[in-house]
Tab-separated table of C-alpha atoms and ligand atoms in Angstrom:
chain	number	residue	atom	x	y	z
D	1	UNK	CA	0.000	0.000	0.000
D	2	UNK	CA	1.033	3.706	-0.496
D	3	UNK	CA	0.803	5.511	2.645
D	4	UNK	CA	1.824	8.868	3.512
D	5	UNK	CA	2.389	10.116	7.160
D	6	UNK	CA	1.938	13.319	7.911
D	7	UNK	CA	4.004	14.001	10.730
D	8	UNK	CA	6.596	11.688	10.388
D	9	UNK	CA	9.506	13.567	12.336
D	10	UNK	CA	7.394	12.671	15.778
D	11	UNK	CA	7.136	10.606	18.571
D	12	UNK	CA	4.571	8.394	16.923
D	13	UNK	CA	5.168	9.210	13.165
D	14	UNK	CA	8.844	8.052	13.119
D	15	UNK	CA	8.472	4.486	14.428
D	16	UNK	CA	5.529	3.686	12.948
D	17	UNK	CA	6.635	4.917	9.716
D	18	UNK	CA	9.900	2.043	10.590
D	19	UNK	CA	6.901	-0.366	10.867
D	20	UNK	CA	5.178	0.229	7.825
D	21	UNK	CA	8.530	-0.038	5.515
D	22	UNK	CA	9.201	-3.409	7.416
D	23	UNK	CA	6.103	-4.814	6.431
D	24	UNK	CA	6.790	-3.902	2.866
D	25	UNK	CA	4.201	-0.793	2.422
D	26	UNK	CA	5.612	2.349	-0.247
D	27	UNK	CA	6.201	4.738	2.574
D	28	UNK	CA	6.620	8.534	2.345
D	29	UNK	CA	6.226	11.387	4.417
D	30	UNK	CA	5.851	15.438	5.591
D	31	UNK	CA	6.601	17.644	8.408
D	32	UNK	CA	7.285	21.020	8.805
D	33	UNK	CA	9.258	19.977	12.203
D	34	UNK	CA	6.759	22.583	14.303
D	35	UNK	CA	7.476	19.780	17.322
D	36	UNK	CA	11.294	20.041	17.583
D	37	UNK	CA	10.993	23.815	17.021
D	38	UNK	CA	8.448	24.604	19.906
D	39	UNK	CA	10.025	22.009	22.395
D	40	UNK	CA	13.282	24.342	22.120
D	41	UNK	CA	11.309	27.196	22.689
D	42	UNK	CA	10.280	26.228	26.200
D	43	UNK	CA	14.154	25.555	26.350
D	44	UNK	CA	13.691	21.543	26.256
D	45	UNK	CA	14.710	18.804	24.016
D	46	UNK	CA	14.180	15.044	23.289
D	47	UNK	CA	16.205	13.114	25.742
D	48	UNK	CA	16.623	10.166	23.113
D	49	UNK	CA	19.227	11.085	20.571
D	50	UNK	CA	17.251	12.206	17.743
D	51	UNK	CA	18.819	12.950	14.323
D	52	UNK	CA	17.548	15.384	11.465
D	53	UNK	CA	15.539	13.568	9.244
D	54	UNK	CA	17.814	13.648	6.381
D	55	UNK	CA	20.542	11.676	8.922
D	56	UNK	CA	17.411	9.584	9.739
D	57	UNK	CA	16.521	8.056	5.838
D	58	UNK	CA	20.508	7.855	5.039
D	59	UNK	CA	20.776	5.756	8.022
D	60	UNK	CA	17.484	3.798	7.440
D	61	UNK	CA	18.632	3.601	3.555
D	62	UNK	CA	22.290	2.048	4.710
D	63	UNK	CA	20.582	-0.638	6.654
D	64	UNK	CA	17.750	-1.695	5.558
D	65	UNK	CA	18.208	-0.415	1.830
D	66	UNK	CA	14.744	1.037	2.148
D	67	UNK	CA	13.914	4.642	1.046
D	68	UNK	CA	11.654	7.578	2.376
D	69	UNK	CA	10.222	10.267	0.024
D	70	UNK	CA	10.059	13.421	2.686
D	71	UNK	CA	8.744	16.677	2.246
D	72	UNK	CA	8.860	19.650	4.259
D	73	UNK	CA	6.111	21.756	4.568
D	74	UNK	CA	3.097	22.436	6.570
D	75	UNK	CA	-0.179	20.828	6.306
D	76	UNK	CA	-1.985	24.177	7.192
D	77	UNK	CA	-0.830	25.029	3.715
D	78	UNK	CA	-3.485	24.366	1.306
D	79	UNK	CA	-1.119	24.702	-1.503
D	80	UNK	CA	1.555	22.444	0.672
D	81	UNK	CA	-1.166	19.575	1.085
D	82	UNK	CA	-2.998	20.319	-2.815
D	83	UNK	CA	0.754	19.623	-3.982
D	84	UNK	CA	1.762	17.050	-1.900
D	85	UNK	CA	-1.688	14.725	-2.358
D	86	UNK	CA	-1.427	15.120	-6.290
D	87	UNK	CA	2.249	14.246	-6.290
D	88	UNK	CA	1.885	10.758	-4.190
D	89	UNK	CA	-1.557	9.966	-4.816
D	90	UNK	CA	-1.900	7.501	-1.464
D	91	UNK	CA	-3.846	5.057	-0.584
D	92	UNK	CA	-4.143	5.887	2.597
D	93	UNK	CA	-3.361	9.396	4.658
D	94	UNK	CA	-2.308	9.220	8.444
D	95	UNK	CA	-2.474	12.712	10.283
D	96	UNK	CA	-0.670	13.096	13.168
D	97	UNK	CA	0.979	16.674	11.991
D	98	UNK	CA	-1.046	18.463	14.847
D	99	UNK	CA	0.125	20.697	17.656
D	100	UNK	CA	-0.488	17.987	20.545
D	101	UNK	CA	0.314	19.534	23.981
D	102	UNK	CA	-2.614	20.432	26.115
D	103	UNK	CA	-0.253	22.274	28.144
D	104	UNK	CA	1.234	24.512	25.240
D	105	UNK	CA	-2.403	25.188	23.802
D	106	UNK	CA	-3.198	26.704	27.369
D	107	UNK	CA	0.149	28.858	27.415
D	108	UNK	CA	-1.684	32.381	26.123
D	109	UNK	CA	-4.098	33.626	23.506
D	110	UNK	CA	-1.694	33.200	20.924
D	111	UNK	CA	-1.220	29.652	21.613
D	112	UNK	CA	-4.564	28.773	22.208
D	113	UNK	CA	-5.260	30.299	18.543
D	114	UNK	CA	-2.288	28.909	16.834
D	115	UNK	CA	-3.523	25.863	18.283
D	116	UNK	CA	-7.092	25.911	17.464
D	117	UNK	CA	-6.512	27.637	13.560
D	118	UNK	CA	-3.884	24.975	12.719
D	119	UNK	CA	-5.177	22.102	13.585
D	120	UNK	CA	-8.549	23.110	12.118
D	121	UNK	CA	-7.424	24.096	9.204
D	122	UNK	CA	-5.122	21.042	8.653
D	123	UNK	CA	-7.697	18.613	8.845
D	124	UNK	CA	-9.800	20.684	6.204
D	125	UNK	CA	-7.349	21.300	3.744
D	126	UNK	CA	-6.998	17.493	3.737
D	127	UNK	CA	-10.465	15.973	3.594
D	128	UNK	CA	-10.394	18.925	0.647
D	129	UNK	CA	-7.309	17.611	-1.443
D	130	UNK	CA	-9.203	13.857	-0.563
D	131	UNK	CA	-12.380	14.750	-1.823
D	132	UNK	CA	-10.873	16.868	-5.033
D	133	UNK	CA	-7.476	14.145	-6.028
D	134	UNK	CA	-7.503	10.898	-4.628
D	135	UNK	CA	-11.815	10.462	-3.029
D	136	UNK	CA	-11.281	6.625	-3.048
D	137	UNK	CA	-8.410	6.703	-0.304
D	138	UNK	CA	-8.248	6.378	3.556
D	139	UNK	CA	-7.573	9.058	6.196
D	140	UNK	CA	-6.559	7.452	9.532
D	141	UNK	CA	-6.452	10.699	11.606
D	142	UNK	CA	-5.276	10.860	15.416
D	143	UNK	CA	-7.548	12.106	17.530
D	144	UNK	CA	-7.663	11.867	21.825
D	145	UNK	CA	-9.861	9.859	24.687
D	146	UNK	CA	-9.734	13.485	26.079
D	147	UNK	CA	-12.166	14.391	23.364
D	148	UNK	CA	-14.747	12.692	25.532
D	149	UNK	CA	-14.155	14.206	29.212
D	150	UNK	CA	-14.586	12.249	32.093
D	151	UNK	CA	-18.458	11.855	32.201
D	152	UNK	CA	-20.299	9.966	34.962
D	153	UNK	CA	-21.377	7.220	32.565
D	154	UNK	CA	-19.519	4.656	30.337
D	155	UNK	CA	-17.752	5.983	26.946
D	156	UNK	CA	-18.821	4.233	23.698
D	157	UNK	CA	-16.394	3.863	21.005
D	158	UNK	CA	-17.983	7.021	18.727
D	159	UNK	CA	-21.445	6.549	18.950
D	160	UNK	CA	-24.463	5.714	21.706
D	161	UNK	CA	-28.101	4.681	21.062
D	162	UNK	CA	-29.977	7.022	23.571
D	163	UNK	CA	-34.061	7.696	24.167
D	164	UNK	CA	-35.254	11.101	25.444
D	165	UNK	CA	-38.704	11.707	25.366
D	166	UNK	CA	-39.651	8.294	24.161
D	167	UNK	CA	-37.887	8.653	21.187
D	168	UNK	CA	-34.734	6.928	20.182
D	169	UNK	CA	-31.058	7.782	17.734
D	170	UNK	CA	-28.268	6.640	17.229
D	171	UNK	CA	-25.664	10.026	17.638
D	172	UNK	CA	-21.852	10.875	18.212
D	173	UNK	CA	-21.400	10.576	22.169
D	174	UNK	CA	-21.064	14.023	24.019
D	175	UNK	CA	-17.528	15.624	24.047
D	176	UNK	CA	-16.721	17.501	27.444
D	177	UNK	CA	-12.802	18.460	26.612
D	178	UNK	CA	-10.302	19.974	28.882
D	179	UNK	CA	-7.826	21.749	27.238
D	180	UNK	CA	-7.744	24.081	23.776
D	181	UNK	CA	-5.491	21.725	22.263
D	182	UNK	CA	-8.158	18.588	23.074
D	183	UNK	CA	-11.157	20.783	22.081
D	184	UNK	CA	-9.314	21.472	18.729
D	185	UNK	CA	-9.198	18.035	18.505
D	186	UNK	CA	-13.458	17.901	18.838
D	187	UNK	CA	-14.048	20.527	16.525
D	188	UNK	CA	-11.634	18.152	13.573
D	189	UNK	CA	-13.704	14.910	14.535
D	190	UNK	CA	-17.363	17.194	13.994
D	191	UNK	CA	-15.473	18.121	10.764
D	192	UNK	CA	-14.576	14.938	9.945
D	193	UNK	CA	-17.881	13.443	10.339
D	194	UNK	CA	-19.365	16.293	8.174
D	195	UNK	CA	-16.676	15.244	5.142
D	196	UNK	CA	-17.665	11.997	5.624
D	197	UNK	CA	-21.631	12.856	4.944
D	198	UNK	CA	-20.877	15.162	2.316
D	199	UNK	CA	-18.092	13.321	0.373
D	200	UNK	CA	-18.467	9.811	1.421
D	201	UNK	CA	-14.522	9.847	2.361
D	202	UNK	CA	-13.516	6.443	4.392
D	203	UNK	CA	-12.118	8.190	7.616
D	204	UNK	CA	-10.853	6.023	10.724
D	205	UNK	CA	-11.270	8.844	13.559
D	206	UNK	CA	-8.528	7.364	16.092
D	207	UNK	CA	-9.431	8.369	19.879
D	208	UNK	CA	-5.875	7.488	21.066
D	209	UNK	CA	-4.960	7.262	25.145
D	210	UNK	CA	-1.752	8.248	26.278
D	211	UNK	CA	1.170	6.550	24.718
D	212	UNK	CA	4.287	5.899	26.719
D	213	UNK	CA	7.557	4.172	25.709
D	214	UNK	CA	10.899	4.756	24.269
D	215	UNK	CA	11.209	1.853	21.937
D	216	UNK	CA	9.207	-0.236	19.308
D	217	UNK	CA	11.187	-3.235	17.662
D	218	UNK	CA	12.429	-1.526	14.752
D	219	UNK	CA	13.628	1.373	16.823
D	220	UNK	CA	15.678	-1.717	18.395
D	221	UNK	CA	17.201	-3.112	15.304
D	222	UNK	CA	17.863	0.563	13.872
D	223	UNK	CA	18.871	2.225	17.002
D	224	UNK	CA	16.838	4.971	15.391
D	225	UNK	CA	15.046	6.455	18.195
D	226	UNK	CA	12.337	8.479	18.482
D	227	UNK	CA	11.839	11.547	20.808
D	228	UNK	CA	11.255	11.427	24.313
D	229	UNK	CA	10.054	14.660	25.668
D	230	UNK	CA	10.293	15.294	29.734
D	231	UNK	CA	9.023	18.636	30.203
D	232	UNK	CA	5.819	20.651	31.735
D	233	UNK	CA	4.768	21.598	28.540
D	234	UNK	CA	5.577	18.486	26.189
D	235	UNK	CA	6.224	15.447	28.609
D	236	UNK	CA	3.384	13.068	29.601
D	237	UNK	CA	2.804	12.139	33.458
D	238	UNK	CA	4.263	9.277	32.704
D	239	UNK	CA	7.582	10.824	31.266
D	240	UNK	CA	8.126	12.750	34.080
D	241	UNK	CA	7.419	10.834	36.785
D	242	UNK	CA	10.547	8.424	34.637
D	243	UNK	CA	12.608	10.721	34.819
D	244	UNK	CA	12.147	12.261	38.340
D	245	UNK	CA	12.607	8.699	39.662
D	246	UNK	CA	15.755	8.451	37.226
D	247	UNK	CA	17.019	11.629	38.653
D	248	UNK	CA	16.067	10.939	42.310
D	249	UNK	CA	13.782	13.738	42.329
D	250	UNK	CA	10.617	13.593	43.720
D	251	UNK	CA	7.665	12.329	41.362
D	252	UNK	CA	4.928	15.076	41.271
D	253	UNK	CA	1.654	13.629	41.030
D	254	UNK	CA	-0.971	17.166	39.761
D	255	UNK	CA	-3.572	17.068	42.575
D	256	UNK	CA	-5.380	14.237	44.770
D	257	UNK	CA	-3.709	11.805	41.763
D	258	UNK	CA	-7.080	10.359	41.544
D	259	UNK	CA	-7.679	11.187	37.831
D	260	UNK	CA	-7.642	8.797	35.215
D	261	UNK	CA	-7.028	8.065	32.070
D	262	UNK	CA	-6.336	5.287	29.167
D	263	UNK	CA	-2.712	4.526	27.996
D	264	UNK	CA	-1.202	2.436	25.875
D	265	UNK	CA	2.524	1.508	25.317
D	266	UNK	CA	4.485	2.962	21.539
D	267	UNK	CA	4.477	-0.534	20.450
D	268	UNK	CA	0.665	-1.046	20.989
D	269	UNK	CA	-0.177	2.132	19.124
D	270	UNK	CA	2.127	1.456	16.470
D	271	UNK	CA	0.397	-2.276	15.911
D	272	UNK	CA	-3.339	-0.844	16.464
D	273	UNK	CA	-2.328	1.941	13.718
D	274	UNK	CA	-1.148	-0.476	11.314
D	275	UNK	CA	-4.074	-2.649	11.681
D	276	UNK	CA	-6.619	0.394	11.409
D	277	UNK	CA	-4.330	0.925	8.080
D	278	UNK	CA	-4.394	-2.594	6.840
D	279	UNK	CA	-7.780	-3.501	7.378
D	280	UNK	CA	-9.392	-0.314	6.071
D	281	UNK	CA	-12.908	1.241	6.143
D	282	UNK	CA	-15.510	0.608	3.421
D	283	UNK	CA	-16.466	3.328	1.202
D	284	UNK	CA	-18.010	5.927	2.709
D	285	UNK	CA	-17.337	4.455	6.346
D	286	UNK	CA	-16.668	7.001	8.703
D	287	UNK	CA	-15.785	4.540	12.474
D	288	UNK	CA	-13.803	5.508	15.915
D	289	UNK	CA	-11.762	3.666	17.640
D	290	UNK	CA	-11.082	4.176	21.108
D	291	UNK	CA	-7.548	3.207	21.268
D	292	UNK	CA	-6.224	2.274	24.798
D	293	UNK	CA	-4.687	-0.490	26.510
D	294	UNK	CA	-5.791	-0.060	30.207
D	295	UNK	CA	-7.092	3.123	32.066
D	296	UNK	CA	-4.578	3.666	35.105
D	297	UNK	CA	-5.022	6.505	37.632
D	298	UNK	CA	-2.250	9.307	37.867
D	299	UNK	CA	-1.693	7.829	41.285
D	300	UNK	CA	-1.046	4.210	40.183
D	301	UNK	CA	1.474	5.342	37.658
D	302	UNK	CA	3.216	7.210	39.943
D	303	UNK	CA	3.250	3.906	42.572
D	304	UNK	CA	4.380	1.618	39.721
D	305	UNK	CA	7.553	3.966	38.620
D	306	UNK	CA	8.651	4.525	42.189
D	307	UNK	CA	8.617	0.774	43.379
D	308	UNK	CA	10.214	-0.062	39.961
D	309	UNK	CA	12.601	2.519	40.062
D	310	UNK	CA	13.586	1.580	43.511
D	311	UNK	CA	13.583	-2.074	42.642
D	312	UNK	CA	15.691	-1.877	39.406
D	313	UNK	CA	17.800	1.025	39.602
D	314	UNK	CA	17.937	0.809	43.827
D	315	UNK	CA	16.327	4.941	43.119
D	316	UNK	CA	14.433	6.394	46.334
D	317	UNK	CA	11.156	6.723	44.408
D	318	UNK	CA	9.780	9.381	46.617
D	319	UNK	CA	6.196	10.872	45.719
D	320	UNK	CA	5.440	14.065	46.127
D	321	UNK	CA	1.549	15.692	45.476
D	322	UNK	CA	2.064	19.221	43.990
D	323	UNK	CA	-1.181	21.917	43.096
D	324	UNK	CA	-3.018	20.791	40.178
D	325	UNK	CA	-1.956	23.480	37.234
D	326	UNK	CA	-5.034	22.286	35.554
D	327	UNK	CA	-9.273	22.602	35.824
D	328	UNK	CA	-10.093	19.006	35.735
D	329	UNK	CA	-12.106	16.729	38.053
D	330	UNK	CA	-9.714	14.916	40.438
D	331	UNK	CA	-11.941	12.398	41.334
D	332	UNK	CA	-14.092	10.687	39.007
D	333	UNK	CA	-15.700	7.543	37.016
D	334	UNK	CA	-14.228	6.365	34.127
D	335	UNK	CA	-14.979	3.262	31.623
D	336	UNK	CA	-14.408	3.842	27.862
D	337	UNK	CA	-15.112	0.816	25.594
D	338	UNK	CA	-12.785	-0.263	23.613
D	339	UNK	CA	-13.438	-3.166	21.369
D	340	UNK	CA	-13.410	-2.573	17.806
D	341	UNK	CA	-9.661	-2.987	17.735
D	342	UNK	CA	-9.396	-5.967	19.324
D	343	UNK	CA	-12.417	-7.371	17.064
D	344	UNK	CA	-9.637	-6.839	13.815
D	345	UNK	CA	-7.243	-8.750	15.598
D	346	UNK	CA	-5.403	-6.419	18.172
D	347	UNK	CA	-2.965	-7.893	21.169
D	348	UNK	CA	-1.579	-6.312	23.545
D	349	UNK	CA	2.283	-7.106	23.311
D	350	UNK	CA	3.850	-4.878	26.158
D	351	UNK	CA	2.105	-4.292	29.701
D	352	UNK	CA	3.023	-1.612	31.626
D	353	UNK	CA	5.433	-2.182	34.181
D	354	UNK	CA	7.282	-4.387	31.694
D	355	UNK	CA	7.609	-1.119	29.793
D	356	UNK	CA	8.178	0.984	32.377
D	357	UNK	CA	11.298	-0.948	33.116
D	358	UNK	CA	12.396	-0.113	29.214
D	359	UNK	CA	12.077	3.236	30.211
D	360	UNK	CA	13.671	3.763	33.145
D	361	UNK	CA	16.580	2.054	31.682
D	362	UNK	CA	16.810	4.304	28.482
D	363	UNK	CA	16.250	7.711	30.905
D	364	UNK	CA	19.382	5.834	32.698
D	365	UNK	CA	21.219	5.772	29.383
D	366	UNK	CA	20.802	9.581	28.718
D	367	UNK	CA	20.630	10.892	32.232
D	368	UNK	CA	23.353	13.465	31.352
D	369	UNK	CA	20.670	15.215	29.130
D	370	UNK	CA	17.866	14.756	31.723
D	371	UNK	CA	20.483	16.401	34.528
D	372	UNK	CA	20.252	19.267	32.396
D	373	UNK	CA	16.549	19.763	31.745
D	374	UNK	CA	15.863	19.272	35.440
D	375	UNK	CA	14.315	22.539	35.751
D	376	UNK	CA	11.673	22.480	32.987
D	377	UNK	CA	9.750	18.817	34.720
D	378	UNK	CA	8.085	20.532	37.572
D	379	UNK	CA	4.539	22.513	36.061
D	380	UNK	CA	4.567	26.483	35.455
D	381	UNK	CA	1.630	26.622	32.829
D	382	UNK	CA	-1.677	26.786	34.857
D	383	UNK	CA	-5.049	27.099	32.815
D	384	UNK	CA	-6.839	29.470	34.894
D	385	UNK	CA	-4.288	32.169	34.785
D	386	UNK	CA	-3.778	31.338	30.592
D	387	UNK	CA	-3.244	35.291	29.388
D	388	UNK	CA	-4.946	36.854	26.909
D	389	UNK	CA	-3.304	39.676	24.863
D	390	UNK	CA	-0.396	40.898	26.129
D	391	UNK	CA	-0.342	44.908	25.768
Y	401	LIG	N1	1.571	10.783	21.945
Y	401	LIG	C1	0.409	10.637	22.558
Y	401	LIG	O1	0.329	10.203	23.736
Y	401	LIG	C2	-0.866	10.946	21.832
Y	401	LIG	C3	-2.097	10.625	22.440
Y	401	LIG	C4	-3.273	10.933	21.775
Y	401	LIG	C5	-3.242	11.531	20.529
Y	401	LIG	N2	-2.041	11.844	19.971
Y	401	LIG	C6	-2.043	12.499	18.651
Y	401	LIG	O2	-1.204	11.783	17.773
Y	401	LIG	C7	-0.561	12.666	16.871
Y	401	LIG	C8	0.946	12.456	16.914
Y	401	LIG	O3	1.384	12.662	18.238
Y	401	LIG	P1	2.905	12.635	18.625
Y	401	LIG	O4	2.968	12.309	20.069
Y	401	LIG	O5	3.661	11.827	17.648
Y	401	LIG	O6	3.268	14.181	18.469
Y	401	LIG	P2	4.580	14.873	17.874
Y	401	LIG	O7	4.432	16.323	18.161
Y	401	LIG	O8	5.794	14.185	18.372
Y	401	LIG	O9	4.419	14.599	16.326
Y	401	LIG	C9	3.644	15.390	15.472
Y	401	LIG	C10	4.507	15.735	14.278
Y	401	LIG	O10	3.725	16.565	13.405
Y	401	LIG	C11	4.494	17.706	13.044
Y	401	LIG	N3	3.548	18.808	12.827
Y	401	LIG	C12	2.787	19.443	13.736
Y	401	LIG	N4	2.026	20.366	13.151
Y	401	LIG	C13	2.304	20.313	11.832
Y	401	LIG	C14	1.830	21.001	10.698
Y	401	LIG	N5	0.884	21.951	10.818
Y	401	LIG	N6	2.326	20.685	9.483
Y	401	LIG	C15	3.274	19.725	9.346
Y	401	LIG	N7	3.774	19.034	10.383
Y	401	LIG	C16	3.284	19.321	11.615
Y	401	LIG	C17	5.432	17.959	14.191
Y	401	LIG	O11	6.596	18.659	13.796
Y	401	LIG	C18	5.735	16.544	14.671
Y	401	LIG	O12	6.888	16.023	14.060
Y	401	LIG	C19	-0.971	14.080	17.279
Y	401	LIG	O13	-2.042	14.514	16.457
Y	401	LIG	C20	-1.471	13.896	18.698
Y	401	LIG	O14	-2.440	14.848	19.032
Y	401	LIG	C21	-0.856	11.578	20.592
């Protein structure tokens, strides 16, 4: 298959592009590297070794004698994507090039806009070029389990039959989202839902928990790694609380700890991508998966990497609550389904401490870096006190 990935320089789009040339797809790719540029701006880095993309297909090109067609551009660009779409013609289309941090979408105005435009207008200019070049082809797009809140009742995967006033539909499940960058994320599934009606475009909506993980098995045989972000603003709970432990540093749980949330490890998401890719939508098929291995609270996570940081790398592990920078409930129900994935043939392959281990190890391995970012873990951006225009 011909498959173009649309933010291949990240966290996600780099291994699983490694995955999709090992399985013998035509794989090719764009960026406009927005990720590595913003992380430096919040003076942070990837703590994995991460090379520039053109080190990253030479590399990939000496061993595996594989090769990459990359572009650089940005998919907000209608005459980027118009180009780009007519000149590949794919098969299928996975967008991950969003802005992804809930905590940099609630930095300012300008953020929250940049934020809320791009990602918008992204998604549009590509169910466009779909519609216009290549209508018979499949978007996978990444979406988030924040999308649907943390409502008192279960979470269907997309859709819920429900009666009020003795009449009954079938309708798209509530969204309640916490952050700009996860509401941006709602208003691109509404969209995509409305392509889908219009244009009959196959979509796959992906409603992906938290990944977490430094390696995937081609990142093993390459030794290409992918970044590993650590910060306030970029890092997941679960990166931080690795690399406090790593560090000895206290691991900051935000608040009572008690919220929670679905994750699943790199690996996982790489597989349940590639079967959502190989085992497409029919035409016209607009589904959601809700893609998560196991909903942990913030409070387990933070148990698991101290007693495994204290077993394996004889760390202290200490855990330390902090204020909550963010408006969220800190108590609360939570069961998602999540079934559709497994129904095409997903299996777990990595549980969490297992991986937790992997990660604690590969901190370990660059702890130099992590020394030097120790001052950007602990949180600074706080949603109620977001500013607005700065005069
Ligand atoms: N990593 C997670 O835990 C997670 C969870 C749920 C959803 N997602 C979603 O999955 C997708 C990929 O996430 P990730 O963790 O790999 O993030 P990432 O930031 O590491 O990767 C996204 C890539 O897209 C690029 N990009 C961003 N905006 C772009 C634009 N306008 N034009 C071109 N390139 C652009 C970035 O430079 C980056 O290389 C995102 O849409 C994210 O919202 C991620």
């Amino acid at each position: 298959m011909k498959i173009l990935i649309l933010g291949i320089d990240g966290y996600i789009g780099w291994p699983l592009a490694l995955r999709l040339i090992a399985r013998g797809h035509e794989v090719s790719g764009a960026d406009s590297f927005f990720t590595r540029e913003r992380v430096r701006e919040v003076n942070s880095d990837s703590i994995t070794p991460i090379v520039s993309m053109e080190d990253r297909l030479q590399k990939l090109y000496q061993l595996w004698k594989k090769k990459i067609e990359f572009h650089k551009g940005d998919v907000s660009d209608p005459e980027f994507v118009y180009d780009l779409i007519k000149k590949i013609k794919p098969d299928a289309i996975v967008h991950l090039a969003e802005q992804r941090s809930a905590p940099y979408s609630m930095l300012g105005l300008k953020q929250a806009t940049d934020t809320l435009t791009k990602n918008m207008i992204g998604t549009l200019n590509l169910v466009y070029a779909m519609k216009d070049i290549i209508p018979e082809s499949h978007l996978l797009k990444l979406g988030t389990m924040g999308e649907y809140g943390t409502p008192n009742i279960d979470i269907p995967e997309g859709f819920f039959e429900i009666e009020y006033k003795d009449r009954k539909d079938f309708l798209p499940f509530p969204k309640f989202a916490g952050s700009w960058y996860h509401w941006s994320k709602v208003h691109d599934t509404n969209n995509l839902m409305f392509a889908n009606k219009l244009w009959n475009l196959r979509i796959t909506d992906v409603m992906q928990g938290v990944v977490y993980g430094t390696r995937t098995k081609e990142i093993e045989e390459t030794d290409l790694y992918t970044r590993f972000d650590i910060d306030e603003v970029w890092g997941t709970a679960l990166n931080r609380f690795c690399t406090q432990a790593v560090l000895d540093e206290p691991i900051t749980p935000y608040g009572k700890g008690f919220q929670r949330r679905g994750f699943l490890s790199l690996e996982d998401s790489i597989s349940c991508l590639t079967i959502g890719l190989e085992k497409p939508p029919e035409h016209g098929e607009y589904r959601v998966f809700n893609q998560f291995d196991e909903h942990y609270s913030v409070n387990e996570l933070a148990e698991i990497t101290s007693s495994t940081a204290r077993d394996i790398l004889n760390k202290r592990g200490k855990i330390e609550h902090v204020e909550n920078p963010r408006i969220e409930k800190e108590e609360h129900y939570y069961n998602p389904e999540h079934s559709k994935l497994k129904a095409l043939g997903y299996e777990r392959k990595r549980a969490l401490k297992e991986e937790i281990i992997l990660m604690l190890k590969d901190i370990e391995k660059f702890k130099g870096k992590a020394d030097n970012l120790r001052g950007v873990i602990k949180p600074k951006t706080v949603w109620k006190n977001s500013p607005g225009l700065d005069k």
